[in-house]
Coordinates of C-alpha atoms and ligand atoms in Angstrom, one line a residue:
M1 CA 25.0 11.0 113.8
A2 CA 23.5 7.5 113.5
E3 CA 25.5 4.8 111.8
A4 CA 25.1 4.5 108.1
L5 CA 24.2 1.1 106.5
R6 CA 27.0 -0.7 104.7
I7 CA 26.2 -0.2 101.1
K8 CA 28.2 -1.9 98.4
P9 CA 29.3 0.6 95.7
A10 CA 27.3 0.7 92.4
K11 CA 30.2 -0.7 90.3
G12 CA 29.7 -2.0 86.8
K13 CA 26.6 -2.4 84.7
L14 CA 23.0 -2.7 85.9
G15 CA 20.7 -4.7 83.7
V16 CA 17.0 -3.6 83.8
L17 CA 14.7 -6.3 82.6
T18 CA 11.0 -5.7 82.0
P19 CA 8.6 -8.6 81.5
G20 CA 6.3 -6.7 79.1
M21 CA 7.9 -4.3 76.6
G22 CA 4.8 -2.3 75.6
A23 CA 4.0 1.4 76.1
V24 CA 5.5 1.9 79.6
S25 CA 8.6 -0.1 79.1
S26 CA 9.5 1.4 75.7
T27 CA 8.8 4.9 76.9
F28 CA 11.1 4.3 79.9
I29 CA 13.9 2.8 77.7
A30 CA 13.7 5.5 75.0
G31 CA 13.5 8.1 77.7
V32 CA 16.6 7.0 79.4
E33 CA 18.4 6.8 76.1
A34 CA 17.2 10.4 75.2
I35 CA 18.5 11.6 78.6
R36 CA 21.8 9.8 78.2
H37 CA 22.2 11.5 74.8
G38 CA 21.5 14.9 76.3
L39 CA 18.3 15.3 74.3
R40 CA 15.8 15.6 77.2
L41 CA 15.6 16.0 80.9
P42 CA 14.5 13.3 83.4
I43 CA 11.3 15.1 84.5
G44 CA 9.3 13.2 87.0
S45 CA 12.2 11.2 88.4
L46 CA 12.9 11.7 92.1
T47 CA 16.3 10.0 91.8
Q48 CA 17.4 12.3 89.0
M49 CA 15.9 15.7 89.8
G50 CA 14.8 15.5 93.5
H51 CA 16.7 17.1 96.3
I52 CA 16.7 15.9 99.9
R53 CA 17.1 18.2 103.0
L54 CA 19.6 17.0 105.5
G55 CA 20.0 18.4 109.1
K56 CA 18.6 21.7 110.3
R57 CA 17.0 24.2 107.9
T58 CA 19.8 26.6 108.9
E59 CA 22.4 24.3 107.6
G60 CA 21.5 24.7 103.9
R61 CA 22.3 21.1 103.0
Q62 CA 19.9 20.0 100.2
P63 CA 21.9 17.8 97.9
L64 CA 20.4 16.0 94.9
V65 CA 19.2 12.5 95.9
R66 CA 21.6 11.0 93.3
N67 CA 24.5 12.8 94.9
F68 CA 23.4 11.7 98.4
V69 CA 22.9 8.0 98.0
P70 CA 25.2 5.7 95.8
L71 CA 22.9 5.0 92.8
A72 CA 23.9 3.4 89.5
E73 CA 24.7 6.0 86.9
L74 CA 22.3 6.2 83.9
S75 CA 25.3 5.5 81.7
E76 CA 25.6 2.0 83.4
L77 CA 22.1 0.9 82.6
V78 CA 21.5 -1.9 80.1
F79 CA 17.9 -2.8 79.0
G80 CA 16.2 -6.0 78.1
G81 CA 13.0 -7.9 78.7
W82 CA 10.3 -10.3 77.4
D83 CA 7.2 -9.9 75.3
I84 CA 4.7 -12.0 73.5
F85 CA 5.3 -9.8 70.4
E86 CA 8.6 -9.7 68.6
D87 CA 8.7 -5.9 68.2
N88 CA 12.0 -4.3 69.1
V89 CA 11.9 -1.2 71.3
Y90 CA 12.0 1.1 68.3
E91 CA 8.9 -0.7 66.9
S92 CA 7.2 -0.8 70.2
C93 CA 7.7 3.0 70.7
Q94 CA 6.2 3.5 67.2
K95 CA 3.1 1.4 68.0
A96 CA 2.7 2.9 71.5
G97 CA 2.6 6.4 69.9
V98 CA 3.6 8.1 73.2
L99 CA 6.8 9.9 72.2
D100 CA 7.2 12.3 69.3
R101 CA 8.3 10.7 66.1
Y102 CA 11.4 12.8 65.6
L103 CA 12.8 11.7 68.9
I104 CA 12.1 8.0 68.2
E105 CA 13.8 8.3 64.8
E106 CA 16.8 10.0 66.4
L107 CA 17.2 7.1 68.8
K108 CA 16.4 4.4 66.2
P109 CA 19.9 2.9 66.1
V110 CA 20.0 2.1 69.8
L111 CA 16.3 1.2 70.2
E112 CA 16.1 -1.3 67.4
K113 CA 18.9 -3.3 68.9
I114 CA 16.8 -4.1 72.0
E115 CA 14.7 -7.1 71.3
P116 CA 12.4 -8.9 73.6
M117 CA 13.1 -12.5 74.7
S118 CA 10.3 -15.0 74.3
A119 CA 7.7 -14.7 77.0
V120 CA 6.0 -17.0 79.6
F121 CA 2.4 -16.3 78.7
D122 CA -1.0 -17.9 78.9
N123 CA -4.0 -16.3 77.4
Y124 CA -6.1 -17.7 80.3
Y125 CA -4.6 -14.9 82.5
V126 CA -4.9 -12.0 79.9
K127 CA -8.0 -12.7 77.9
K128 CA -7.7 -9.9 75.3
L129 CA -4.2 -10.7 74.2
D130 CA -2.4 -13.4 72.3
G131 CA 1.0 -13.4 70.6
P132 CA 3.5 -15.6 68.8
H133 CA 6.6 -15.0 70.8
V134 CA 5.9 -17.4 73.7
K135 CA 8.0 -20.1 75.3
K136 CA 6.8 -23.7 74.9
G137 CA 7.1 -25.6 78.2
T138 CA 5.6 -28.6 79.6
S139 CA 5.4 -27.3 83.2
K140 CA 5.5 -24.1 85.0
I141 CA 8.7 -25.1 86.8
A142 CA 10.4 -25.7 83.4
L143 CA 9.2 -22.2 82.3
A144 CA 10.7 -20.7 85.5
E145 CA 14.0 -22.5 84.7
A146 CA 13.9 -21.1 81.2
L147 CA 13.5 -17.5 82.6
R148 CA 16.4 -18.0 85.0
E149 CA 18.5 -19.1 82.0
D150 CA 17.4 -16.0 80.1
I151 CA 18.5 -13.8 83.0
T152 CA 21.9 -15.6 83.2
N153 CA 22.5 -15.3 79.5
F154 CA 21.5 -11.6 79.4
R155 CA 23.8 -10.9 82.3
K156 CA 26.7 -12.6 80.6
A157 CA 26.1 -11.2 77.1
N158 CA 25.9 -7.7 78.5
G159 CA 28.6 -7.9 81.2
C160 CA 26.1 -6.9 83.9
D161 CA 27.3 -6.8 87.5
R162 CA 23.7 -6.6 88.8
V163 CA 20.1 -7.1 87.4
V164 CA 16.7 -5.9 88.5
L165 CA 13.3 -7.0 87.1
I166 CA 10.3 -4.7 86.8
W167 CA 6.9 -6.2 85.7
C168 CA 5.6 -3.9 82.9
G169 CA 3.4 -6.6 81.5
S170 CA -0.4 -6.5 81.0
T171 CA -2.8 -6.7 84.0
E172 CA -3.7 -10.3 84.6
I173 CA -7.1 -11.6 85.7
Y174 CA -8.1 -11.3 89.4
L175 CA -6.7 -14.1 91.5
K176 CA -7.2 -14.5 95.2
R177 CA -4.4 -15.8 97.4
S178 CA -4.9 -19.6 97.8
D179 CA -3.2 -22.5 99.5
V180 CA -0.6 -22.8 96.8
H181 CA 0.6 -19.3 97.6
Q182 CA 1.1 -19.8 101.3
S183 CA 4.6 -21.2 101.5
L184 CA 7.6 -21.7 99.2
A185 CA 7.2 -25.5 99.5
T186 CA 3.5 -25.4 98.3
F187 CA 4.4 -22.9 95.6
E188 CA 7.3 -25.0 94.2
K189 CA 5.0 -28.1 94.2
G190 CA 2.4 -26.0 92.4
L191 CA 5.0 -25.0 89.8
T192 CA 5.6 -28.7 89.2
D193 CA 1.9 -29.6 89.1
N194 CA 1.0 -26.6 86.9
D195 CA -1.4 -25.2 89.5
P196 CA -3.8 -22.7 87.8
D197 CA -3.4 -20.3 90.7
I198 CA 0.1 -19.6 89.5
A199 CA 0.0 -16.8 86.9
P200 CA 2.9 -16.0 84.5
S201 CA 3.8 -12.8 86.5
M202 CA 4.4 -15.1 89.5
I203 CA 6.7 -17.3 87.4
Y204 CA 8.8 -14.2 86.4
A205 CA 8.8 -13.1 90.1
Y206 CA 9.9 -16.5 91.2
A207 CA 12.7 -16.7 88.6
A208 CA 14.0 -13.3 89.7
L209 CA 13.8 -13.9 93.4
K210 CA 15.4 -17.4 93.1
E211 CA 18.4 -15.6 91.5
G212 CA 18.4 -13.1 94.4
I213 CA 17.4 -10.4 92.0
P214 CA 15.1 -7.4 93.1
Y215 CA 11.6 -7.5 91.7
A216 CA 9.0 -4.8 91.4
N217 CA 5.5 -5.2 90.1
G218 CA 4.0 -2.2 88.1
A219 CA 0.6 -3.9 87.5
P220 CA -2.1 -4.7 90.1
N221 CA -2.0 -8.5 89.7
L222 CA -0.7 -10.3 92.8
S223 CA 2.6 -11.5 91.3
A224 CA 5.2 -11.4 94.2
D225 CA 2.6 -10.3 96.8
I226 CA 2.1 -13.7 98.2
P227 CA 3.7 -15.3 101.3
A228 CA 5.6 -17.9 99.3
L229 CA 7.5 -15.3 97.3
D230 CA 8.1 -13.2 100.4
E231 CA 9.7 -16.2 102.0
L232 CA 11.8 -16.8 98.9
A233 CA 12.9 -13.1 98.7
K234 CA 14.0 -13.2 102.3
Q235 CA 15.8 -16.5 101.8
T236 CA 17.8 -15.2 98.8
G237 CA 18.2 -11.6 100.0
A238 CA 16.1 -9.9 97.3
P239 CA 14.2 -6.7 97.8
T240 CA 10.6 -6.6 96.4
C241 CA 7.9 -4.0 96.0
G242 CA 4.6 -3.3 94.2
K243 CA 1.9 -3.1 93.1
D244 CA 0.5 -1.0 90.3
F245 CA 2.3 2.2 89.3
K246 CA 0.7 5.3 90.9
T247 CA 0.0 7.5 87.9
G248 CA -3.0 9.4 86.4
Q249 CA -6.2 9.5 88.3
T250 CA -5.1 7.6 91.4
L251 CA -2.1 9.9 91.7
M252 CA -4.5 12.9 91.7
K253 CA -6.7 11.1 94.3
T254 CA -3.8 10.5 96.7
I255 CA -2.7 14.2 96.3
L256 CA -6.2 15.7 96.8
S257 CA -7.8 13.4 99.4
P258 CA -5.1 13.9 102.2
G259 CA -5.7 17.7 101.8
F260 CA -9.5 17.3 102.3
K261 CA -8.9 15.1 105.3
A262 CA -6.4 17.5 106.7
R263 CA -9.0 20.3 106.7
L264 CA -11.7 17.9 107.9
L265 CA -13.9 18.4 104.9
G266 CA -16.4 15.6 104.4
I267 CA -16.9 13.6 101.2
N268 CA -20.2 12.1 100.0
G269 CA -19.2 10.8 96.7
W270 CA -16.2 10.4 94.3
F271 CA -17.0 9.3 90.8
S272 CA -14.0 8.6 88.6
T273 CA -14.2 7.7 84.9
N274 CA -11.6 7.4 82.2
I275 CA -11.2 7.0 78.5
L276 CA -8.1 5.5 77.1
G277 CA -7.2 3.7 73.9
N278 CA -3.9 1.9 74.3
R279 CA -3.3 -1.8 74.6
D280 CA -3.5 -1.5 78.4
G281 CA -7.0 0.0 77.9
E282 CA -8.0 -2.9 75.6
V283 CA -6.8 -5.5 78.2
L284 CA -8.7 -3.7 80.9
D285 CA -11.8 -3.9 78.8
D286 CA -12.0 -7.6 79.9
P287 CA -14.0 -7.7 83.1
E288 CA -11.6 -10.1 84.8
S289 CA -8.5 -7.9 84.3
F290 CA -10.6 -4.8 85.1
K291 CA -11.6 -6.4 88.5
T292 CA -7.9 -6.6 89.4
K293 CA -7.4 -2.9 88.5
E294 CA -10.6 -1.9 90.2
E295 CA -9.6 -3.4 93.5
S296 CA -6.3 -1.6 93.3
K297 CA -8.0 1.8 92.5
L298 CA -10.8 1.5 95.0
G299 CA -8.5 0.7 98.0
V300 CA -6.9 4.1 98.1
L301 CA -9.6 6.3 99.5
G302 CA -10.8 4.1 102.3
S303 CA -7.3 3.8 103.6
I304 CA -6.5 7.6 103.4
L305 CA -9.8 8.8 104.8
Q306 CA -10.2 6.3 107.6
P307 CA -14.0 6.3 107.7
E308 CA -14.0 4.1 110.8
L309 CA -12.4 7.1 112.7
Y310 CA -14.4 9.8 110.8
P311 CA -17.8 8.3 110.3
D312 CA -19.5 11.7 110.1
L313 CA -17.2 12.8 107.3
Y314 CA -16.5 9.7 105.3
G315 CA -18.9 7.0 106.6
N316 CA -21.2 7.4 103.6
L317 CA -18.7 7.9 100.8
F318 CA -19.9 6.4 97.5
H319 CA -16.8 5.7 95.4
K320 CA -17.0 4.5 91.8
V321 CA -14.3 3.9 89.3
R322 CA -14.8 3.3 85.6
I323 CA -12.4 2.6 82.8
N324 CA -13.6 2.8 79.2
Y325 CA -11.6 1.5 76.2
Y326 CA -11.8 4.3 73.6
P327 CA -9.2 3.7 70.8
P328 CA -9.1 7.2 69.3
R329 CA -7.3 8.5 72.4
G330 CA -4.4 6.0 72.4
D331 CA -2.1 6.5 75.3
N332 CA -3.5 10.0 76.0
K333 CA -6.0 9.2 78.6
E334 CA -8.6 11.6 79.9
G335 CA -9.8 11.1 83.5
W336 CA -12.7 12.9 85.0
D337 CA -13.4 13.1 88.7
N338 CA -16.6 14.5 90.2
I339 CA -16.1 14.9 94.0
D340 CA -19.1 15.8 96.2
I341 CA -17.7 17.3 99.3
F342 CA -19.3 19.1 102.3
G343 CA -18.1 21.7 104.7
W344 CA -19.2 23.7 107.8
L345 CA -22.7 22.7 108.9
G346 CA -22.8 20.1 106.2
M347 CA -23.1 22.6 103.3
P348 CA -22.4 20.7 100.0
M349 CA -19.8 21.7 97.4
Q350 CA -18.4 20.1 94.2
I351 CA -15.0 19.7 92.7
K352 CA -14.4 18.6 89.1
V353 CA -11.1 17.4 87.9
D354 CA -10.4 16.8 84.2
F355 CA -6.9 15.4 83.8
L356 CA -5.7 15.1 80.2
C357 CA -2.8 12.9 81.1
R358 CA -0.3 10.7 79.3
D359 CA -0.2 7.5 81.1
S360 CA 3.2 6.2 80.0
I361 CA 4.8 9.6 80.4
L362 CA 3.8 9.5 84.1
A363 CA 4.9 5.9 84.5
A364 CA 8.3 5.9 82.8
P365 CA 10.2 7.9 85.5
L366 CA 8.7 5.6 88.1
V367 CA 10.3 2.6 86.4
L368 CA 13.7 4.4 86.4
D369 CA 13.5 5.3 90.1
L370 CA 12.4 1.8 91.0
A371 CA 15.2 0.2 89.1
L372 CA 17.8 2.5 90.8
L373 CA 16.3 2.3 94.3
L374 CA 15.8 -1.4 94.3
D375 CA 19.4 -1.9 93.2
L376 CA 20.4 0.4 96.1
A377 CA 18.3 -1.7 98.5
K378 CA 20.0 -4.8 97.2
R379 CA 23.4 -3.4 97.7
A380 CA 22.3 -2.3 101.2
N381 CA 21.3 -5.9 102.1
L382 CA 17.6 -5.0 102.5
A383 CA 15.5 -8.1 101.6
G384 CA 11.8 -8.7 101.3
I385 CA 9.1 -6.0 101.1
Q386 CA 10.4 -2.5 100.8
E387 CA 7.5 -0.4 102.1
W388 CA 9.4 2.8 101.7
L389 CA 8.9 2.4 97.9
S390 CA 5.1 2.7 98.4
F391 CA 5.5 6.2 97.0
Y392 CA 5.4 4.7 93.5
F393 CA 2.4 2.4 93.9
K394 CA -1.4 2.4 94.0
S395 CA -1.6 -0.8 96.1
P396 CA 1.5 -0.8 98.2
V397 CA 2.6 -4.2 99.4
V398 CA 2.8 -4.4 103.2
P399 CA 3.1 -7.3 105.7
P400 CA -0.3 -8.9 106.7
E401 CA -0.4 -7.1 110.1
L402 CA -0.1 -3.6 108.6
Y403 CA -2.4 -1.5 106.5
P404 CA -0.8 0.3 103.6
E405 CA 0.0 4.1 103.6
H406 CA -1.6 5.6 100.5
D407 CA -1.1 9.3 101.3
L408 CA 1.5 10.5 98.8
F409 CA 3.1 12.9 101.3
I410 CA 3.4 10.3 104.1
Q411 CA 4.9 8.0 101.4
Q412 CA 7.4 10.7 100.4
T413 CA 8.4 11.3 104.0
K414 CA 8.9 7.6 104.5
L415 CA 11.0 7.3 101.4
K416 CA 13.3 10.3 102.2
N417 CA 13.6 9.2 105.8
T418 CA 14.7 5.8 104.7
L419 CA 17.4 7.3 102.5
R420 CA 18.5 9.4 105.5
W421 CA 18.5 6.3 107.7
M422 CA 20.6 4.4 105.2
M423 CA 23.2 7.1 105.1
G424 CA 23.3 7.7 108.9
E425 CA 21.6 11.1 108.7
E426 CA 19.1 12.4 111.3
Q427 CA 15.4 11.8 110.6
I428 CA 13.4 14.9 109.9
T429 CA 10.4 15.1 112.1
H430 CA 9.3 18.7 111.3
L431 CA 9.0 19.5 115.0
G432 CA 11.4 22.4 114.8
R433 CA 11.6 23.3 118.5
E434 CA 15.4 23.6 118.1
Y435 CA 15.0 26.9 116.2
Y436 CA 13.1 28.5 119.2
D437 CA 14.6 26.8 122.4
H438 CA 17.6 29.0 123.0
Ligands
LIG501 N1 0.8 3.5 82.1 C1 0.5 3.7 83.3 O1 0.4 4.8 83.8 C2 0.3 2.6 84.2 C3 -0.1 2.8 85.5 C4 -0.2 1.8 86.4 C5 -0.1 0.5 86.0 N2 0.2 0.2 84.7 C6 0.3 -1.2 84.3 O2 1.6 -1.4 83.7 C7 1.4 -2.4 82.7 C8 2.0 -2.0 81.4 O3 1.3 -0.9 80.9 P1 1.4 -0.5 79.3 O4 0.7 0.7 79.1 O5 2.9 -0.6 79.0 O6 0.7 -1.7 78.6 P2 1.0 -2.3 77.2 O7 -0.2 -3.2 76.9 O8 1.4 -1.3 76.2 O9 2.3 -3.3 77.4 C9 2.2 -4.4 78.1 C10 3.0 -5.5 77.4 O10 3.1 -6.6 78.1 C11 3.1 -7.7 77.2 N3 2.8 -8.9 78.0 C12 1.6 -9.3 78.5 N4 1.7 -10.5 79.2 C13 3.1 -10.8 79.2 C14 3.8 -11.8 79.7 N5 3.3 -12.8 80.4 N6 5.1 -11.8 79.4 C15 5.7 -10.9 78.7 N7 5.0 -9.8 78.2 C16 3.7 -9.8 78.4 C17 2.1 -7.3 76.2 O11 2.3 -8.0 75.0 C18 2.4 -5.9 76.0 O12 3.3 -5.6 75.0 C19 -0.1 -2.8 82.6 O13 -0.4 -3.9 83.5 C20 -0.7 -1.5 83.2 O14 -2.0 -1.8 83.8 C21 0.4 1.2 83.8

């Protein structure tokens, strides 16, 4: 057996802080509370319900992931965060309208105690939003300091041994990497000079990483995905990952397209359209925020299908993604896909997918898994980009010389093999000759 990594035990409380306490964050927090109270099951969470095979198929070793790697217990989690609105988590759940009212009422005593801290926010970066619960600061560096103080105070007030930060805030406008993002020195100067290329999500990421705290980004904006913050993460020993939770339509895309490619079925066109009516939908109604999301959603197919290797099958693929803000649906999004495929001798076929999904129901277990796995990574001394957590994201962050893996099943294998590697177990290659070579 290979040697296991030295992983510090998950002792004491783990604070989970989310910048942004809207639909996803409140559904996550209420969900964990419901599970802790024995009212519901953690469906959709790999860390809570998934098993992992170890060794040969004949050995029958398939423990639960949470019994295999040393994760924080759900009973040890403490929640907090920031928002531009003052709603506590009970009120936020009510407004989001994701969970059933009876459940929210039952959890009211715990949820109403969780109140957001005042946010670092600038309406320039999220055009459709404005709120009163915002920090006043003269410079971005002062705002970063204020966030670091918030984290320290939260940690003390709640007796937390460790903390992780997961961005569940709105999608910011599209920003390109620029000079200020290239090194920690230029970034820190940019914070002092109030450089407009430093968005609020980058200030949160900076504050967390400066404290050596793991940071994940659930939205498509750059946030920690810049060389300056990668440098900082490595310097302070903080693991990072992102971007954009893989839920809904893109989840379906990364489940279906690897299957078509495996069977060498061609694709001419993939038209995706959505209606959704939550606050996220409203923010994405702004063309600048939509552009950030569109980039993230469009990248997936090209990378899975590799048209440069398969020009006859995917060289002419027309891929279109639309998001339409439609208030009557609230968080209950409907996503349609029309897929024009072709088979043997080029004969055309069509596939239609109509996914009546619940966005935050799909996202909440990802927040839980990311909090627990990033905390594990931190205790295992893994710093910087954690590509094995690509499984959870639409736009996985990778170093500049690599292309991201979007195929959900490759991502799953990578994640599980990383857990086996951490614990000194053999990698599973699925070759399987050992069962036949006697
Ligand atoms: N729900 C999903 O399935 C899903 C999937 C992928 C990505 N996302 C992304 O996750 C994020 C959260 O989604 P949601 O449905 O909870 O949206 P939401 O609008 O309900 O919640 C976002 C919250 O962030 C707050 N916010 C915005 N800027 C902030 C800042 N600078 N500091 C603190 N708070 C801030 C807003 O006030 C709002 O309450 C969005 O960016 C969304 O695009 C969601």
